[in-house]
CSV table of C-alpha atoms and ligand atoms in Angstrom, one decimal:
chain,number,residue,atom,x,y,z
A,1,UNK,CA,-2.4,20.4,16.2
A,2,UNK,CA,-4.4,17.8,14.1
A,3,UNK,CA,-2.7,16.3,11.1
A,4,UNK,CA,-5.2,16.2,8.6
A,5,UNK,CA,-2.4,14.0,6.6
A,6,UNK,CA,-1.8,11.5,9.9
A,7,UNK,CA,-3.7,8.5,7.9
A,8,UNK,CA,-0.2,8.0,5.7
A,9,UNK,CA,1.7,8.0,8.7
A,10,UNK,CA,-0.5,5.3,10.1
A,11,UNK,CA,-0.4,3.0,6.9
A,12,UNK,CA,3.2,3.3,6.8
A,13,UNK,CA,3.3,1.8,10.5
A,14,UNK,CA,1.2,-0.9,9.2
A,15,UNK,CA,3.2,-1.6,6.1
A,16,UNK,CA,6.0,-2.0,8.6
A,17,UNK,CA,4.2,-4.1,10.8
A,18,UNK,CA,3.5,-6.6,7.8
A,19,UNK,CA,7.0,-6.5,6.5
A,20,UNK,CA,6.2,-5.1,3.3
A,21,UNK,CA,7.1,-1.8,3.9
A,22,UNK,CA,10.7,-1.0,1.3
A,23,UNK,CA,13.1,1.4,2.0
A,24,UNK,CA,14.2,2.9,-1.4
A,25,UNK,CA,17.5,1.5,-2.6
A,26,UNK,CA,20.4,3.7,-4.1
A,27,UNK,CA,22.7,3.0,-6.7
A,28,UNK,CA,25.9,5.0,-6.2
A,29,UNK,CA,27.4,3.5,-9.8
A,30,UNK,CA,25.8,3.2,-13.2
A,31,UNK,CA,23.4,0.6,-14.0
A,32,UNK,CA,25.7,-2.7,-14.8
A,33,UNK,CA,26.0,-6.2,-14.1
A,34,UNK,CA,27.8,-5.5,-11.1
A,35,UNK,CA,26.4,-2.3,-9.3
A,36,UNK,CA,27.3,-0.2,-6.4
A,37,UNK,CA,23.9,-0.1,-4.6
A,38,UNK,CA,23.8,0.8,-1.0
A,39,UNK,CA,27.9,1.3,-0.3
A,40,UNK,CA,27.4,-2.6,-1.5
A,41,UNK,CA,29.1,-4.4,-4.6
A,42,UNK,CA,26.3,-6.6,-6.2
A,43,UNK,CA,25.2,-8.6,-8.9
A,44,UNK,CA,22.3,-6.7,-10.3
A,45,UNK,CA,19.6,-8.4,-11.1
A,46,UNK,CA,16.8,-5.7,-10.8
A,47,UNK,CA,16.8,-4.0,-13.8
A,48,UNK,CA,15.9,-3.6,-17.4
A,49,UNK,CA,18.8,-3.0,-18.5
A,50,UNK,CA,18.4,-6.0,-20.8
A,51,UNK,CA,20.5,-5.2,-23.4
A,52,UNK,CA,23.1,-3.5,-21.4
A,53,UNK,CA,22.8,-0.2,-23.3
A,54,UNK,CA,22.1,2.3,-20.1
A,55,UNK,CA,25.8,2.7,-19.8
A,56,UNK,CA,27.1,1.7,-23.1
A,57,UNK,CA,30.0,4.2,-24.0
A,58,UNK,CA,28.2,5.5,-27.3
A,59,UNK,CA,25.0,5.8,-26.3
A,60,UNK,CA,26.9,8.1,-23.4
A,61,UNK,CA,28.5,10.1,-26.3
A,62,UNK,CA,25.4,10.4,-28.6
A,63,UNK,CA,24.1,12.0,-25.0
A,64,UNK,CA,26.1,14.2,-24.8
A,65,UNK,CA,26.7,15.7,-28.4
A,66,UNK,CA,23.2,16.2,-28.7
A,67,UNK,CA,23.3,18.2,-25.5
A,68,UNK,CA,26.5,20.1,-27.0
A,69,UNK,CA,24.5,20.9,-29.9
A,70,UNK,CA,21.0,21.3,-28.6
A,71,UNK,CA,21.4,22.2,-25.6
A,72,UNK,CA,20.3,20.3,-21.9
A,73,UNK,CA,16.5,21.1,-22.8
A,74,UNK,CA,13.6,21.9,-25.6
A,75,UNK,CA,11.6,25.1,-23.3
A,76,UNK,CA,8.6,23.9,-24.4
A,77,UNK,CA,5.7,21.3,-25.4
A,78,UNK,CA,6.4,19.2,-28.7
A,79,UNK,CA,3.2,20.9,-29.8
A,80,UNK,CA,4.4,24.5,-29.1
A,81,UNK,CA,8.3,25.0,-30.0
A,82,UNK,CA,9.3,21.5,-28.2
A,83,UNK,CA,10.0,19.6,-31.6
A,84,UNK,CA,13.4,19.4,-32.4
A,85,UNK,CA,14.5,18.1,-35.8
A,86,UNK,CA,15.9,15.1,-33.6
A,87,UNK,CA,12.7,14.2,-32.0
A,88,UNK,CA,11.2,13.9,-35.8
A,89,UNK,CA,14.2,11.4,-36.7
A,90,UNK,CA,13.9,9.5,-34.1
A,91,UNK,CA,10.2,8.7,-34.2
A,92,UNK,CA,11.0,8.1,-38.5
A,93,UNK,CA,14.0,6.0,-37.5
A,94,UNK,CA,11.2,3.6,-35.0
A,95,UNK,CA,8.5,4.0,-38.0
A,96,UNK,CA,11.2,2.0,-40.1
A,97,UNK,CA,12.5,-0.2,-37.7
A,98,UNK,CA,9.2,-1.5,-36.4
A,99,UNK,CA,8.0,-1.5,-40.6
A,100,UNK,CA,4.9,1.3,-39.9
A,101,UNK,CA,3.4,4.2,-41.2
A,102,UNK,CA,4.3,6.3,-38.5
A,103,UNK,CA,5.4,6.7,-35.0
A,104,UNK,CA,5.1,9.1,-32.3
A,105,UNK,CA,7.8,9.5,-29.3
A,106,UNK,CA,5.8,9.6,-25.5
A,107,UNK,CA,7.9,11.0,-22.1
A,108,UNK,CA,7.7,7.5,-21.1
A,109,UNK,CA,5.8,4.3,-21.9
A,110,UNK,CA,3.6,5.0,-19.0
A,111,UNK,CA,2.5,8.0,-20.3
A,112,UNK,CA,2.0,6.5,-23.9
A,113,UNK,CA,-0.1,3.8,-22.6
A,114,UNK,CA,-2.3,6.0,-20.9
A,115,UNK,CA,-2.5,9.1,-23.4
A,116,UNK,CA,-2.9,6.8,-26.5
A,117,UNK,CA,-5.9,4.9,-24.8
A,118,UNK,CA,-7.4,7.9,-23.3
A,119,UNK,CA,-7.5,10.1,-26.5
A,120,UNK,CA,-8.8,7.4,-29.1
A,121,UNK,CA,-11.9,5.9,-26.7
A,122,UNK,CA,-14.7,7.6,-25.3
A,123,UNK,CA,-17.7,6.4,-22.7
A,124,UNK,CA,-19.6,4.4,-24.9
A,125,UNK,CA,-16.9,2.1,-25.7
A,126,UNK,CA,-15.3,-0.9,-24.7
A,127,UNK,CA,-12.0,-2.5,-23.8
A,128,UNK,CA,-11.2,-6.1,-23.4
A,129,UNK,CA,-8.1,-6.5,-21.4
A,130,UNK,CA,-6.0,-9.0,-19.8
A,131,UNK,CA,-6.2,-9.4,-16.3
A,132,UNK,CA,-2.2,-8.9,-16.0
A,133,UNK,CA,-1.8,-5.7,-18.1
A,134,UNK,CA,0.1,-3.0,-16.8
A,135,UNK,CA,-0.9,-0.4,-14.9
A,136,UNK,CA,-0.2,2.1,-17.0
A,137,UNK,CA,-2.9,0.6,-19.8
A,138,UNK,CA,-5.4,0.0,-17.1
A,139,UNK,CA,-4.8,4.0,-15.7
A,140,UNK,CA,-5.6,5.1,-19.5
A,141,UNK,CA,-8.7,2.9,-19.7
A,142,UNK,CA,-9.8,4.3,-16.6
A,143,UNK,CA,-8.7,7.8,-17.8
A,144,UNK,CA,-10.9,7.2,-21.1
A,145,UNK,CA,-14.4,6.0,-19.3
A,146,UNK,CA,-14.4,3.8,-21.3
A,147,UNK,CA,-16.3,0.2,-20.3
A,148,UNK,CA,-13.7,-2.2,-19.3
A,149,UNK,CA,-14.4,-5.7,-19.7
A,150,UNK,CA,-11.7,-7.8,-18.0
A,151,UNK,CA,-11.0,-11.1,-19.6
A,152,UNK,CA,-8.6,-14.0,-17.5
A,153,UNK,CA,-4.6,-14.4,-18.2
A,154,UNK,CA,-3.5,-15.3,-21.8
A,155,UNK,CA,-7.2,-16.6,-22.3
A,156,UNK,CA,-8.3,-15.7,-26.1
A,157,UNK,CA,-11.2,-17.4,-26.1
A,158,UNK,CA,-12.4,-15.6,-23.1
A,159,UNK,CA,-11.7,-12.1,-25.1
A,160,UNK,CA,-14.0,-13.7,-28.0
A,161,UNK,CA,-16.6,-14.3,-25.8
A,162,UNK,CA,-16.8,-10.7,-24.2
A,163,UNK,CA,-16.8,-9.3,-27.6
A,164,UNK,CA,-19.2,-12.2,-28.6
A,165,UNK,CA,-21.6,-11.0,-25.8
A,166,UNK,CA,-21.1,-6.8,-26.7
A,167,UNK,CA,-21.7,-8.0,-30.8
A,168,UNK,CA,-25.2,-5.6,-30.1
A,169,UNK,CA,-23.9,-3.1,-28.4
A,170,UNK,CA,-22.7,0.4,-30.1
A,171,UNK,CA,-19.2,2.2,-29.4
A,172,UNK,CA,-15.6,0.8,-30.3
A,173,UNK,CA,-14.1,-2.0,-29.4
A,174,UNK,CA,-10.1,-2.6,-28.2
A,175,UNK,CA,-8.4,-5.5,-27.8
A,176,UNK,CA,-5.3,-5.0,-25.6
A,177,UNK,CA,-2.7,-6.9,-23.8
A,178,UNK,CA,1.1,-6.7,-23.4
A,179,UNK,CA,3.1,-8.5,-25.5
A,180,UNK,CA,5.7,-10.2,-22.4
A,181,UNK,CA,3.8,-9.4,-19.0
A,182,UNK,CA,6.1,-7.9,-16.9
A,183,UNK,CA,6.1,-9.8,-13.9
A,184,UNK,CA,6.0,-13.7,-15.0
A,185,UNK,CA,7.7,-13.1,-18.0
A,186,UNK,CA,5.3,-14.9,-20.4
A,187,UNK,CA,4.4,-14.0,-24.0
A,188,UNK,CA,1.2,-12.7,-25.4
A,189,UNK,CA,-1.2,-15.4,-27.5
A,190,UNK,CA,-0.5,-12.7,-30.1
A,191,UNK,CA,-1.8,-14.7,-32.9
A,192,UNK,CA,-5.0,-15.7,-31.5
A,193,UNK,CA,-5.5,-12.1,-30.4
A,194,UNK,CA,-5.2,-10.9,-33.6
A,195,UNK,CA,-7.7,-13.5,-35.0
A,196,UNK,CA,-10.1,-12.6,-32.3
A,197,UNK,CA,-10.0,-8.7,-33.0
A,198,UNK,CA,-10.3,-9.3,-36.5
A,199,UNK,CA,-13.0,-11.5,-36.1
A,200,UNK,CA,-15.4,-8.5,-34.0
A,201,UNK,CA,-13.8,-5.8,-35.7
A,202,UNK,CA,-11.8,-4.6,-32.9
A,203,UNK,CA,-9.1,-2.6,-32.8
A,204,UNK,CA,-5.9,-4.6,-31.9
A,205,UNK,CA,-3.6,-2.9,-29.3
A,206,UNK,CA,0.0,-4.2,-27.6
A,207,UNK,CA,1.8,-3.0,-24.8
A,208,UNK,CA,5.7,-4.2,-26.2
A,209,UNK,CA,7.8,-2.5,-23.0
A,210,UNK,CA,9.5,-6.1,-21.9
A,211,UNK,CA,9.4,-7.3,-25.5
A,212,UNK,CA,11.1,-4.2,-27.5
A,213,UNK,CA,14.6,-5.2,-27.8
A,214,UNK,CA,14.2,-8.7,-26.9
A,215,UNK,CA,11.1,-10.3,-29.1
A,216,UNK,CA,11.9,-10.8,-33.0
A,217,UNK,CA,14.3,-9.6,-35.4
A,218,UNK,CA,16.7,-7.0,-34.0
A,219,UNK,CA,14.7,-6.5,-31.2
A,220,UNK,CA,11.5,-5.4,-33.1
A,221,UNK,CA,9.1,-6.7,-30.6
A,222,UNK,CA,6.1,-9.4,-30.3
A,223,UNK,CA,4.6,-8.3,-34.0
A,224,UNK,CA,7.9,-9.2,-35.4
A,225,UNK,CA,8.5,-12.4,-32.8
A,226,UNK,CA,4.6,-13.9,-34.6
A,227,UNK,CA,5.0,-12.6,-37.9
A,228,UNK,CA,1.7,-10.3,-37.4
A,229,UNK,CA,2.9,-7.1,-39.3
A,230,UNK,CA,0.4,-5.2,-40.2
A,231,UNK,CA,-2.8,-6.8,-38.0
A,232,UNK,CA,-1.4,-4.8,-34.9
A,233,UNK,CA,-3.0,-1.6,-35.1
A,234,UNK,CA,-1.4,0.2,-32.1
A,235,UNK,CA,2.2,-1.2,-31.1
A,236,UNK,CA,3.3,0.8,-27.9
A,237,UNK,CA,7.4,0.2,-26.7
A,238,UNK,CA,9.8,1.6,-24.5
A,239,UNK,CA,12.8,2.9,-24.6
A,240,UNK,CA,13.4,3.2,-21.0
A,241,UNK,CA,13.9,-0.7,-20.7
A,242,UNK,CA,15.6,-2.6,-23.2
A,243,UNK,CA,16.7,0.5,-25.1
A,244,UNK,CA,18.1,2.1,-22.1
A,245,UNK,CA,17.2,5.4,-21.8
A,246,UNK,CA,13.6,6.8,-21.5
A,247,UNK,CA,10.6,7.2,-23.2
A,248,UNK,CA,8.0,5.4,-24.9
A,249,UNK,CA,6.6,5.3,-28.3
A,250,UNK,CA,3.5,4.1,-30.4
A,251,UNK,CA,3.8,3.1,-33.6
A,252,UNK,CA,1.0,2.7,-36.6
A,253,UNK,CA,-1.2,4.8,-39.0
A,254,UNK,CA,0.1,8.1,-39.9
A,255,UNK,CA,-3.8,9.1,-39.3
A,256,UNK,CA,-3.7,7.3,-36.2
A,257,UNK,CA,-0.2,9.0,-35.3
A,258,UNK,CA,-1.7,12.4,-36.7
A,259,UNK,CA,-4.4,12.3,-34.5
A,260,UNK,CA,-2.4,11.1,-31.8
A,261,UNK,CA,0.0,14.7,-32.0
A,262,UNK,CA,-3.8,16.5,-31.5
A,263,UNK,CA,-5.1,15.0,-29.1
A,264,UNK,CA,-3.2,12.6,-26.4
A,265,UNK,CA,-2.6,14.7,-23.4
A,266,UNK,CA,1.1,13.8,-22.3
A,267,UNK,CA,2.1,14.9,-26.1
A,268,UNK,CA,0.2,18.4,-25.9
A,269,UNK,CA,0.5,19.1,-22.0
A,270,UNK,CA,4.2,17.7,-20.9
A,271,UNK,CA,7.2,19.1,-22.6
A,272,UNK,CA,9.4,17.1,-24.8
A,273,UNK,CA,12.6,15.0,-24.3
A,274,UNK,CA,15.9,16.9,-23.8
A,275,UNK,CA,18.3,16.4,-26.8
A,276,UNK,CA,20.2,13.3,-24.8
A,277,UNK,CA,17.6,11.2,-24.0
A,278,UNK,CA,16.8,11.6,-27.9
A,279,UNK,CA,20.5,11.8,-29.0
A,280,UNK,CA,21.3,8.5,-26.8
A,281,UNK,CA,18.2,6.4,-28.1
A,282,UNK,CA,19.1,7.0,-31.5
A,283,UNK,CA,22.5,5.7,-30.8
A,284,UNK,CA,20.5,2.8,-29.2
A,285,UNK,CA,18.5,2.0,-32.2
A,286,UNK,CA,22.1,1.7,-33.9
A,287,UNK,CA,23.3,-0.2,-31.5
A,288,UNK,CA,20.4,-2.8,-31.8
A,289,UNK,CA,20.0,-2.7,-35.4
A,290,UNK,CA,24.2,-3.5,-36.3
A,291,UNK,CA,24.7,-5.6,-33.1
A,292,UNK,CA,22.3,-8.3,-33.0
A,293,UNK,CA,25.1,-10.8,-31.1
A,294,UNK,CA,23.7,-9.0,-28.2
A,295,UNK,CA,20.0,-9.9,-28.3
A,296,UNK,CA,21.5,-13.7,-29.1
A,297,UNK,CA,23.8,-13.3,-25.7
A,298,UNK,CA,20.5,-12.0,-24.0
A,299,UNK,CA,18.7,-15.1,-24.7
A,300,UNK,CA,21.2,-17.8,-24.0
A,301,UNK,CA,22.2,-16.3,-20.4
A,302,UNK,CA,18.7,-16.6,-20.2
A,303,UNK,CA,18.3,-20.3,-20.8
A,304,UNK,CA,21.3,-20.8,-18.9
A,305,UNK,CA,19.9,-18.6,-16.1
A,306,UNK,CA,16.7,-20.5,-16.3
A,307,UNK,CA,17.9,-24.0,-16.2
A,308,UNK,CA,20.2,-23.1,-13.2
A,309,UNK,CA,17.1,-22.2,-11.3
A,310,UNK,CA,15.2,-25.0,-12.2
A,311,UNK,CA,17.8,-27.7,-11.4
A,312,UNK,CA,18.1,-26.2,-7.9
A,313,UNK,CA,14.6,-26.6,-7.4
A,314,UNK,CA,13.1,-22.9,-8.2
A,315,UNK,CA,9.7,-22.7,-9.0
A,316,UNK,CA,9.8,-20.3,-12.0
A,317,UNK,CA,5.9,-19.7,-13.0
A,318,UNK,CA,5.3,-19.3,-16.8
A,319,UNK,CA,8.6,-17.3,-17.7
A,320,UNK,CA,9.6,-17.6,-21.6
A,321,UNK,CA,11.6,-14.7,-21.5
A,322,UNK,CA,14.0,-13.0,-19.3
A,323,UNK,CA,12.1,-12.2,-17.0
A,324,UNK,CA,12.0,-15.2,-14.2
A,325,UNK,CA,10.2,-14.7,-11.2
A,326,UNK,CA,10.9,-17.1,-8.3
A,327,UNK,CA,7.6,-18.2,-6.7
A,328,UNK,CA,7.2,-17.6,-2.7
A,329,UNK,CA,3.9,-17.3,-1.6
A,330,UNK,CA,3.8,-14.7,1.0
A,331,UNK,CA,4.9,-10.7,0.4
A,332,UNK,CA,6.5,-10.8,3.7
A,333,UNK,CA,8.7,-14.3,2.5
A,334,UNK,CA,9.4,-12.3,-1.0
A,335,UNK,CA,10.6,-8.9,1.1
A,336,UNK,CA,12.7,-10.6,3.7
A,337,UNK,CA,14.0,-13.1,1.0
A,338,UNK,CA,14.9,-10.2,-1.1
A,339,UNK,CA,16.8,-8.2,1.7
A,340,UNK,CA,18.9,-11.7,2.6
A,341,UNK,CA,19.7,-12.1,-1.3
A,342,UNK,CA,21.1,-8.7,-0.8
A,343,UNK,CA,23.4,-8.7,2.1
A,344,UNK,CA,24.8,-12.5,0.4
A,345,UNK,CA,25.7,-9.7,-2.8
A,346,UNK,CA,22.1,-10.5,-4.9
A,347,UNK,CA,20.3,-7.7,-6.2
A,348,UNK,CA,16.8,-9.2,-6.7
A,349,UNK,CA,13.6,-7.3,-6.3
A,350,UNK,CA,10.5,-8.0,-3.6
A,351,UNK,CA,7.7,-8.5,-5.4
A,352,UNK,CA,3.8,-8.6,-3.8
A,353,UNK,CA,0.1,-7.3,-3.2
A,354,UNK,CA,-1.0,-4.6,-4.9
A,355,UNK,CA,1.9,-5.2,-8.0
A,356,UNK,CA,1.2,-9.3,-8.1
A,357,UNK,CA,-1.8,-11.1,-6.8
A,358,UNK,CA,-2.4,-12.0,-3.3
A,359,UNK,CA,-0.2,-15.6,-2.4
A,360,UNK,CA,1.8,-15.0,-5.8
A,361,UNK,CA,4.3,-12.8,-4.3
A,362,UNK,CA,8.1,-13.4,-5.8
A,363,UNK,CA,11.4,-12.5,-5.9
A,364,UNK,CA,11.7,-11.2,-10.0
A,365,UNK,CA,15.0,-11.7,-11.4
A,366,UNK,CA,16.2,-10.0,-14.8
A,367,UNK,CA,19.4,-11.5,-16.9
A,368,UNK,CA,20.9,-8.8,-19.0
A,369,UNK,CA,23.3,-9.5,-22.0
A,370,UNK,CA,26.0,-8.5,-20.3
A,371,UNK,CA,26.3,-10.4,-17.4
A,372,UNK,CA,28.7,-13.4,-17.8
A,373,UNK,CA,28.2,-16.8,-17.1
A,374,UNK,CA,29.9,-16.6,-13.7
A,375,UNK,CA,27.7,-13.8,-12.8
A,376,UNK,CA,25.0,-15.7,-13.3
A,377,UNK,CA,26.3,-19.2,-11.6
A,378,UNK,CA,27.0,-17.0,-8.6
A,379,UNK,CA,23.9,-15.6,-8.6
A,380,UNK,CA,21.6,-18.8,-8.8
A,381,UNK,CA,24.7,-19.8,-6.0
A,382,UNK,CA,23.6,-17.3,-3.6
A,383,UNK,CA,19.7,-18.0,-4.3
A,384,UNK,CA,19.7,-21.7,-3.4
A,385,UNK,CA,21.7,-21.4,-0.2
A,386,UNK,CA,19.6,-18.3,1.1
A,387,UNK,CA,16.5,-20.3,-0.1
A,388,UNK,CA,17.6,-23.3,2.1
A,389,UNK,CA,18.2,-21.5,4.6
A,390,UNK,CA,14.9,-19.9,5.1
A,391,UNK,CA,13.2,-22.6,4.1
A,392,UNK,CA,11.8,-21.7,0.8
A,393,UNK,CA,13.6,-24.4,-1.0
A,394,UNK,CA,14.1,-27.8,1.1
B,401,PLP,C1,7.7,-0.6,-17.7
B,401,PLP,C2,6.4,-0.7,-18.4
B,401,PLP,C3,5.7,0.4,-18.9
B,401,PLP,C4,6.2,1.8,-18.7
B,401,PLP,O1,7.4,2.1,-19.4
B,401,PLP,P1,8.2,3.4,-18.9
B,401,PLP,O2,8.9,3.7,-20.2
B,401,PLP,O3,9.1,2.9,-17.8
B,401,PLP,O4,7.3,4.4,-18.4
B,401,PLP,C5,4.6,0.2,-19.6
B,401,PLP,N1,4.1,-1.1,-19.8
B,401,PLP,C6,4.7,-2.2,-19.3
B,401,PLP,C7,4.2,-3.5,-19.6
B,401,PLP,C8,5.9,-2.0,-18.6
B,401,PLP,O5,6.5,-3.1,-18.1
């Protein structure tokens, strides 16, 4: 019998043939600083667990009082009967936190990305984006029809001149970039941005998933981080990273977050959060808001991390944050490199084509808050004398 479905089985061969195929890894403890992955104890590396909340104790309990209470889920669309008094608190407690209007709460920050941009743009208009956005923002441009006009990494004079050069034409214009981009780690020209959209009358959009609960005061993000409140329109975060649970959230207008509840599709067509993701991410926000010793720790195992790597001979790109990618060249190098780190008790992640650029593939290495310094001196231990060995560092 024909396979109509044999092309997947071929391009899998071929993945394997290229050594960039990757076999799914499986963690058989919770997500820590040391993990269980694979029957294998290792430093974890790989996640975005940066504040080291996806485990912590009361975020556990929050979890599962809400679930006591409220059961394990809502039975229907937030729009239908799927609001809960809890999901309202929640997006009032972000409103405050991130000083807005308003604040709506997504199934994920994938899905806010691309239901936000997808219900406030329409054919006629444009979006000027960074080349390195995520691919959630660049699904809801595409999902929007928008025009998109792509402008080169971190470049805000590029963005001015597309919107210079679209000055005559009709339709809306959005600015949008993340705030840290989530594979080199840098930081958004915020600022610049901001004078840019203001400049054209654009509207000024941020992807925050790497920077909530890392950038600015308590964790508020790269608004907070420049001192822009209140020239960001649209402020999109996470709480699957930093926050540790899942979902994602916009924040802004209570118009804008009004029409958001009519018409982004995720919100009217996907059914809302079960009580513990929304029970545990308030317990997160509490977390974040009385401990902010954690966000400190964060950033100085991050410049510790950091120098580590650099003293050894690591070429770290851009990185500001902590997110540090460690430059190989070839996704093959970045796979093979990545499986080696792991059987020496490293838990770094493979990074290439399509997720990075052709030639920029990496090995992408996250520092959590709760790792300790001898975590980490192990870790940048285990890099260098893999590295030597197959020849990535001399
Ligand atoms: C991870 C990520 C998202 C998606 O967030 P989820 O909550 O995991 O869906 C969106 N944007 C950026 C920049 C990200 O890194």
């Amino acid at each position: 019998m024909n396979n109509p479905l044999a092309y997947l089985s071929e391009q899998i061969e071929a993945w394997k043939q290229a050594g960039t195929y990757q076999r799914l890894r499986e963690l058989e403890s919770a997500c820590a600083p040391v993990s269980i992955v694979d029957h294998k104890e290792v430093i974890n590396l790989a996640s975005n667990n940066y504040l080291g909340l996806a485990n912590h104790p009361k975020l556990v309990e929050a979890a599962i009082d809400a679930t006591r209470k409220y059961g394990a889920g809502t039975g229907a669309v937030r729009t239908i009967s799927g609001t809960m008094d809890l999901h309202m608190e929640l997006e009032r407690r972000i409103a405050a936190f991130k000083n807005v209007e308003a604040c709506v709460v997504f199934q994920s920050g994938f899905t806010a990305n691309a239901g936000t941009v997808s219900a406030i743009l329409s054919p006629e208009d444009h979006i000027i984006s960074d080349e390195l956005n995520h691919a959630s923002i660049i699904d809801g441009c595409r999902l929007s029809r928008a025009r998109i006009h792509v402008f080169p990494h971190r470049d805000a004079s590029a963005a001015a001149g597309k919107l210079d050069e679209l000055q005559s034409e009709s339709g809306r214009k959005l600015l949008i970039t993340d705030g840290v981009f989530s594979m080199d780690g840098d930081i958004a020209p915020l600022a610049q941005l901001v004078e840019v959209a203001e400049r054209y009358g654009a509207i000024m959009m941020i992807d925050d998933a790497h920077a909530s609960g890392v950038l600015g005061r308590n964790g508020r993000g790269t608004v907070d981080h420049f001192n822009l409140h209140g020239r960001v329109h649209i402020q999109v975060g996470t709480l699957s990273k930093a926050v540790g649970v899942l979902g994602g959230y916009v924040c802004g207008s209570r118009d804008f977050i009004d029409y958001l509840y009519h018409r982004a599709r995720p919100f009217l067509f996907s059914t809302s959060h079960p009580p513990a993701v929304v029970g545990a991410c308030m317990a997160a926000f509490e977390i974040m808001q009385n401990e902010p010793e954690r966000i400190a720790t964060l950033w100085s195992n991050t410049a510790h991390f950091k120098k580590s790597l650099q003293q050894s001979g690591f070429n770290t790109g851009a990185s500001e944050t902590p997110i540090t990618p460690i430059m190989v060249g070839e996704a093959k190098v970045a796979h093979q490199f990545s499986r080696a780190l792991f059987e020496e008790g490293l838990f770094a992640t493979g990074i290439g084509y399509p997720t990075v650029p052709q030639g920029k593939a990496r090995v992408r290495t996250i520092v959590t808050a709760t790792h300790t310094v001898e975590q980490l001196d192990r870790a940048v231990e285990i890099l260098a004398r893999v590295a030597r060995r197959m020849n990535i560092l001399s």
